[in-house]
mmCIF file of C-alpha atoms in Angstrom:
data_model
loop_
_atom_site.group_PDB
_atom_site.id
_atom_site.type_symbol
_atom_site.label_atom_id
_atom_site.label_comp_id
_atom_site.label_asym_id
_atom_site.label_seq_id
_atom_site.Cartn_x
_atom_site.Cartn_y
_atom_site.Cartn_z
ATOM 1 C CA MET A 1 162.886 49.421 220.475
ATOM 2 C CA PHE A 2 165.800 48.080 222.849
ATOM 3 C CA ASP A 3 165.354 49.122 226.685
ATOM 4 C CA ALA A 4 168.601 48.493 228.774
ATOM 5 C CA LYS A 5 167.491 49.759 231.904
ATOM 6 C CA LYS A 6 164.708 46.757 231.596
ATOM 7 C CA VAL A 7 166.676 44.189 230.916
ATOM 8 C CA LYS A 8 167.104 42.000 234.592
ATOM 9 C CA GLU A 9 169.370 38.915 232.939
ATOM 10 C CA ILE A 10 171.828 38.677 230.134
ATOM 11 C CA ILE A 11 172.307 34.921 229.215
ATOM 12 C CA SER A 12 175.117 34.377 227.079
ATOM 13 C CA VAL A 13 174.548 31.264 224.276
ATOM 14 C CA GLU A 14 177.677 29.673 223.060
ATOM 15 C CA LEU A 15 179.404 26.873 221.466
ATOM 16 C CA SER A 16 181.896 26.385 224.306
ATOM 17 C CA MET A 17 183.017 26.045 227.654
ATOM 18 C CA GLY A 18 182.267 30.484 228.246
ATOM 19 C CA GLN A 19 184.530 32.649 226.612
ATOM 20 C CA MET A 20 182.588 35.158 226.040
ATOM 21 C CA ILE A 21 180.934 35.737 230.061
ATOM 22 C CA ASP A 22 184.254 37.991 230.319
ATOM 23 C CA ASP A 23 183.854 40.006 227.853
ATOM 24 C CA VAL A 24 179.617 40.364 228.072
ATOM 25 C CA LYS A 25 180.191 41.327 231.950
ATOM 26 C CA LEU A 26 183.311 44.085 230.355
ATOM 27 C CA ALA A 27 180.911 44.667 228.002
ATOM 28 C CA ILE A 28 177.744 45.868 230.811
ATOM 29 C CA LYS A 29 180.466 46.818 233.237
ATOM 30 C CA CYS A 30 178.745 44.260 235.411
ATOM 31 C CA SER A 31 175.698 45.809 236.272
ATOM 32 C CA LYS A 32 173.352 42.902 235.486
ATOM 33 C CA PRO A 33 173.472 38.818 236.415
ATOM 34 C CA VAL A 34 174.954 37.306 233.563
ATOM 35 C CA TYR A 35 174.109 33.381 232.948
ATOM 36 C CA PHE A 36 176.133 30.875 230.703
ATOM 37 C CA TYR A 37 174.862 27.829 228.900
ATOM 38 C CA GLY A 38 176.788 26.131 225.829
ATOM 39 C CA ARG A 39 178.462 23.413 224.569
ATOM 40 C CA THR A 40 180.814 21.842 222.606
ATOM 41 C CA GLY A 41 181.348 19.340 220.189
ATOM 42 C CA GLY A 42 179.852 21.267 217.358
ATOM 43 C CA VAL A 43 176.551 19.934 218.369
ATOM 44 C CA LEU A 44 174.136 23.390 218.510
ATOM 45 C CA MET A 45 171.163 23.859 220.936
ATOM 46 C CA THR A 46 167.724 23.489 219.556
ATOM 47 C CA PRO A 47 165.544 26.396 220.652
ATOM 48 C CA ASP A 48 163.267 24.540 223.775
ATOM 49 C CA GLU A 49 167.109 23.842 224.972
ATOM 50 C CA VAL A 50 167.912 27.457 225.358
ATOM 51 C CA THR A 51 164.347 28.320 226.806
ATOM 52 C CA ASN A 52 164.198 25.561 229.361
ATOM 53 C CA LYS A 53 167.452 27.464 230.437
ATOM 54 C CA LEU A 54 165.691 31.098 230.375
ATOM 55 C CA LEU A 55 162.881 29.709 232.493
ATOM 56 C CA GLU A 56 165.615 28.093 234.972
ATOM 57 C CA ILE A 57 167.015 31.164 235.293
ATOM 58 C CA GLU A 58 163.077 32.839 236.253
ATOM 59 C CA LYS A 59 162.665 30.580 238.463
ATOM 60 C CA GLY A 60 166.039 30.878 239.954
ATOM 61 C CA GLU A 61 167.360 27.442 239.475
ATOM 62 C CA ALA A 62 170.296 28.563 237.417
ATOM 63 C CA LYS A 63 173.529 29.596 238.403
ATOM 64 C CA GLU A 64 174.934 32.924 237.799
ATOM 65 C CA TRP A 65 178.161 32.493 236.234
#
């Protein structure tokens, strides 16, 4: 079962330029850091690319959106 209290950060993975970031922040009442990974042009991200972004976040190398 999902326990929101254990969540430390949130990543929004989008095929866009980040249009959902504000909606995510509003939904969580800005209670957690939100990160973004996305691209345009219809080219899907691979699972490895998303995993690499998650590792950047974990290492503190990613910028909070």
